[in-house]
CSV table of C-alpha atoms in Angstrom, one decimal:
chain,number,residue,atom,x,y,z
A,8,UNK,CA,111.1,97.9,110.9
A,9,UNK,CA,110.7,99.8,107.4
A,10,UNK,CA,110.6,103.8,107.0
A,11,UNK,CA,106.5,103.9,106.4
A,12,UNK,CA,105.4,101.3,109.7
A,13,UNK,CA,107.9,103.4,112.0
A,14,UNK,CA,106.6,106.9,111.2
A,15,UNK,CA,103.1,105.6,111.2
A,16,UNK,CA,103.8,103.8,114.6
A,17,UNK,CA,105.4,107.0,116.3
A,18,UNK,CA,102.4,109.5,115.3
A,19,UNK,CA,99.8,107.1,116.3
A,20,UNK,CA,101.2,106.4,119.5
A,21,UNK,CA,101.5,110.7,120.2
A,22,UNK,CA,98.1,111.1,118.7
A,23,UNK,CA,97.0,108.2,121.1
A,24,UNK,CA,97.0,111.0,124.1
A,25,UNK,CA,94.1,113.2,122.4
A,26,UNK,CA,91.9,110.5,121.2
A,27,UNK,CA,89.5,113.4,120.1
A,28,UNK,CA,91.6,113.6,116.9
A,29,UNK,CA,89.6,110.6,115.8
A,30,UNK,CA,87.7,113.1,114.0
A,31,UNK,CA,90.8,113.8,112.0
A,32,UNK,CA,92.2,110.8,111.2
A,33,UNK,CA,88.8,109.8,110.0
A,34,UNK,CA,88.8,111.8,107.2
A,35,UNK,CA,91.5,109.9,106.4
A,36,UNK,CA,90.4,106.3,106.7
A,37,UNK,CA,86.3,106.9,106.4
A,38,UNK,CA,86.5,106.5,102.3
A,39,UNK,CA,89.4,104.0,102.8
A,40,UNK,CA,86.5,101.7,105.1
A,41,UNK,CA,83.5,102.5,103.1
A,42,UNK,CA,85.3,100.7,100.0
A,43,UNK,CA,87.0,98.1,102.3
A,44,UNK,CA,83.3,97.1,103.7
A,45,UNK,CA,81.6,97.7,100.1
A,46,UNK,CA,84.2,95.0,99.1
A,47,UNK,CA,83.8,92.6,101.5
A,48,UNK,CA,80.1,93.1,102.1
A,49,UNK,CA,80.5,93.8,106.0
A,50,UNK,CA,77.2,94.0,108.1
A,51,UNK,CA,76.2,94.7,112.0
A,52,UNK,CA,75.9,90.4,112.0
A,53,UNK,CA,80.2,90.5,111.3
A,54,UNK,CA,82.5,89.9,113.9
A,55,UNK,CA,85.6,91.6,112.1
A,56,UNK,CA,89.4,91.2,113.4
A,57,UNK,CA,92.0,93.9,112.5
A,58,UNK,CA,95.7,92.5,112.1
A,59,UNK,CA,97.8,95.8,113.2
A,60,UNK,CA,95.6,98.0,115.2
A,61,UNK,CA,98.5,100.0,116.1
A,62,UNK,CA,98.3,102.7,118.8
A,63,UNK,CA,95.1,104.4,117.2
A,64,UNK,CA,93.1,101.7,115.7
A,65,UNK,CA,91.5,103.9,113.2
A,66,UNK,CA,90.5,101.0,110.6
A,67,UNK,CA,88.5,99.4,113.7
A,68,UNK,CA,86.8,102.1,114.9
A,69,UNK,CA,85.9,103.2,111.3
A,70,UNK,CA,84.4,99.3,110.6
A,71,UNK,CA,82.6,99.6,114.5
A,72,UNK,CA,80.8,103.3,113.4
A,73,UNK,CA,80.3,102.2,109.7
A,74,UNK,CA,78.8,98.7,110.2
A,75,UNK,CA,77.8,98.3,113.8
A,76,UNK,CA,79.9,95.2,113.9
A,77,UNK,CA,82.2,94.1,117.2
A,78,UNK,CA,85.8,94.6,116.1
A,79,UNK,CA,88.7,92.5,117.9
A,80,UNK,CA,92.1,94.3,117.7
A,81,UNK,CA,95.5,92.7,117.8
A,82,UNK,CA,98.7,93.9,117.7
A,83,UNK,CA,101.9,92.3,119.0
A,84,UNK,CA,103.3,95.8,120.7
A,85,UNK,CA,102.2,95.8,123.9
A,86,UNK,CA,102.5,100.0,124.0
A,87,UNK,CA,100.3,100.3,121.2
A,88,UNK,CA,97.7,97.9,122.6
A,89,UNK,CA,97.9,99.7,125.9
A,90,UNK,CA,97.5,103.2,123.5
A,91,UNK,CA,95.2,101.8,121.3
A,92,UNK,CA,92.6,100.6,124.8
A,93,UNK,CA,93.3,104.1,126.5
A,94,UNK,CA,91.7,105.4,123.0
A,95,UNK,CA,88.6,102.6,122.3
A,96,UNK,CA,88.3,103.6,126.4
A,97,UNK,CA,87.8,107.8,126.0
A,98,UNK,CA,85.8,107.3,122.5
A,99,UNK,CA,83.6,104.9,124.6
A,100,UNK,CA,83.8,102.5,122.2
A,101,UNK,CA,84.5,98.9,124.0
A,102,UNK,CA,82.0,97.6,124.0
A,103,UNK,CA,82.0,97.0,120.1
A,104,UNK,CA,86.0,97.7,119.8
A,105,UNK,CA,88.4,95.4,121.9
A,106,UNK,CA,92.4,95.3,121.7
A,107,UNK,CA,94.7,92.2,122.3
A,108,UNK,CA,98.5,91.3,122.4
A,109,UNK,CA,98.9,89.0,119.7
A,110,UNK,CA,101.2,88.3,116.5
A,111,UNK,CA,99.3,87.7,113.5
A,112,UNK,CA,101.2,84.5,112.5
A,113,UNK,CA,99.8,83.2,115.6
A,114,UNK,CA,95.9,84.0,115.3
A,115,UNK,CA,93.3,81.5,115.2
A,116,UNK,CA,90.8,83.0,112.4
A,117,UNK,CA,88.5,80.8,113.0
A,118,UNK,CA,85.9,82.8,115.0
A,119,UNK,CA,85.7,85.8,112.7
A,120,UNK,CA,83.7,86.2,109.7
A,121,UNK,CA,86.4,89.3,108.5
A,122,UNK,CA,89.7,89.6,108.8
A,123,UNK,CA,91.8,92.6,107.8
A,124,UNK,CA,94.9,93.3,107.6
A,125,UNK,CA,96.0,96.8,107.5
A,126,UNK,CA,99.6,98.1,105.5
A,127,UNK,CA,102.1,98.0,108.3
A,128,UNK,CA,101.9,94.2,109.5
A,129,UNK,CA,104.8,92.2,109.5
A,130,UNK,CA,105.6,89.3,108.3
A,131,UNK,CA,103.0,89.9,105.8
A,132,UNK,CA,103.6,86.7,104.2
A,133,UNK,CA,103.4,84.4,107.1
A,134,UNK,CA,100.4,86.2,108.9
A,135,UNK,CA,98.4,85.8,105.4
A,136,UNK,CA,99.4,82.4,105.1
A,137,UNK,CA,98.2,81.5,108.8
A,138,UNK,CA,94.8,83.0,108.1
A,139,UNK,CA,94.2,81.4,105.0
A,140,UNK,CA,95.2,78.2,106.2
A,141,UNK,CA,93.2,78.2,109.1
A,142,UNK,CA,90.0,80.2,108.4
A,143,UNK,CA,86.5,78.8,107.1
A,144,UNK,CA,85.5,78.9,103.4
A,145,UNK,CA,82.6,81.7,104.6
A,146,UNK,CA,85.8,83.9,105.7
A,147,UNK,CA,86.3,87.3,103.8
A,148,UNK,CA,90.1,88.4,104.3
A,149,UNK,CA,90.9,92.2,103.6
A,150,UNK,CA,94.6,93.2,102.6
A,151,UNK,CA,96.0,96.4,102.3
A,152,UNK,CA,98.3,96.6,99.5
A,153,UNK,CA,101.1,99.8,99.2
A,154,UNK,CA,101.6,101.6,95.8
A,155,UNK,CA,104.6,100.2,93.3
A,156,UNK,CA,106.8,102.9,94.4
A,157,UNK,CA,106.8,102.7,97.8
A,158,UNK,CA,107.3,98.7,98.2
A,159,UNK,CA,110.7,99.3,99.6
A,160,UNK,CA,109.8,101.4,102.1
A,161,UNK,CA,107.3,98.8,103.4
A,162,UNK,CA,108.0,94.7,104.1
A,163,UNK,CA,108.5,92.5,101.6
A,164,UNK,CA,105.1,91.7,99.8
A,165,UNK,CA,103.6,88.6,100.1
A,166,UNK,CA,102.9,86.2,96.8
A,167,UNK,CA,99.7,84.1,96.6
A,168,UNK,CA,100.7,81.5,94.2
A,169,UNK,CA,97.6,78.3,94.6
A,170,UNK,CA,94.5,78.8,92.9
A,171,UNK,CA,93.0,77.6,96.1
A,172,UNK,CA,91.2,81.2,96.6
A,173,UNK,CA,89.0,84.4,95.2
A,174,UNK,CA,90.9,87.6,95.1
A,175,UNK,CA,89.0,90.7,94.1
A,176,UNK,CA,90.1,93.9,94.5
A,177,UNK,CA,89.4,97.2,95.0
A,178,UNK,CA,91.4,100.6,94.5
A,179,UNK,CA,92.4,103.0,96.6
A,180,UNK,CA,92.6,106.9,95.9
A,181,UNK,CA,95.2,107.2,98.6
A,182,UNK,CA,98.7,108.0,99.1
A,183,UNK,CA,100.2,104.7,100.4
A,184,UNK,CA,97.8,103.0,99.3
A,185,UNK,CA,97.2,100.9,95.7
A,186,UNK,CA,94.2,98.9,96.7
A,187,UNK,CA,92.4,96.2,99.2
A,188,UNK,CA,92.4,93.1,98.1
A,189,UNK,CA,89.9,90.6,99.1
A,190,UNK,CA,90.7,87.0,99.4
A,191,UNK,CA,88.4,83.8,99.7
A,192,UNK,CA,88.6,80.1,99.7
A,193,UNK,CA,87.1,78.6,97.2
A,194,UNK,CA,84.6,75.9,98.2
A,195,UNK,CA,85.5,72.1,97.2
C-alpha cells in the first residue's frame, strides 16, 4: 500500500471511534461532493455505490445528506467495514448508508445508477475496467484523480485508451486532489 492510502486508512479508522467528528471531516469533503454530484447530476431517485468507503465513509455520507440518495459502501478491509458500520450506526444513518466486504474488481455495477470511486482504491485500473465493462449505458461513474505531484505516492493510474466512453471532468480546489472525472458509455 502507497504513503497517501496508509495514512488516510490509519486516521480514518482512529477517527472511526468519535463518529461526531463527521462534522469535521465534512468540511473537508462537503465542497469535494457538491461538485462530484453537480457533475454527475445525482438526485434523491440514485442509488449511488462508493468504491473505498474506508473506515469513515465520509464521501457516502456526504452523497446520503446532500442528495437524499441510498448509498451502498464497499470496501475489501473487513476492519474498516466493521469501522465504517459502527459510524453509519451512531450518525443514524443506515437506513440510506450501508457497508459491504467487497473488492472493487469484483462488483457487479449493474444495479446502481452512480458509481464512485474515491482516491485510495486499488487496483485502480482493474476496478475501473470492471465497472465499465459491466455497467449500463445510463451509468455515471465518478473518479477521483490525485494531483501530478503526488502520483507516486498513490497507485499506479489507470489509462482509458477506447473511445467507447464520455469523460468530463471537473476540478478540484483540494490538496490531493486534481479533479473527478466522470465517465459514460456512449450509446451504440
Amino acid at each position: 500500500m502507497s504513503i497517501i492510502p496508509r495514512f488516510t486508512k490509519s486516521l480514518e479508522r482512529i477517527t472511526s471511534f468519535f463518529p461526531r467528528l463527521v462534522y469535521f471531516y465534512s468540511l473537508y469533503y462537503k465542497d469535494i461532493v457538491e461538485k462530484e454530484v453537480e457533475l454527475g447530476q445525482l438526485t434523491e431517485e440514485d442509488k449511488v455505490l462508493c468504491i473505498g468507503g474506508g473506515p469513515f465513509p465520509c464521501t457516502a455520507l456526504e452523497i446520503a445528506y446532500q442528495t437524499g440518495a441510498k448509498v451502498c459502501v464497499v470496501d475489501c478491509d473487513p476492519v474498516a467495514v466493521s469501522c465504517a458500520q459502527r459510524v453509519i450506526d451512531k450518525l443514524n444513518m443506515s437506513e440510506r448508508v450501508r457497508v459491504f466486504i467487497s473488492r472493487g474488481e469484483d462488483i457487479d455495477p449493474s444495479k446502481y445508477s452512480v458509481i464512485h470511486m474515491a482516491l485510495q482504491v486499488f487496483p485502480k485500473d482493474k476496478i475501473l475496467k470492471n465497472i465499465l465493462k459491466r455497467c449500463s449505458s445510463e451509468t455515471r461513474v465518478l473518479v477521483r484523480s490525485p494531483k501530478e505531484h503526488l502520483k507516486s505516492l498513490y497507485f499506479k493510474e489507470f489509462e482509458i485508451t477506447d473511445n467507447q466512453y464520455q469523460n468530463q471532468s471537473i476540478d478540484q480546489d483540494n490538496c490531493t486532489m486534481n479533479a473527478t472525472l466522470l465517465f459514460r458509455k456512449i450509446k451504440e
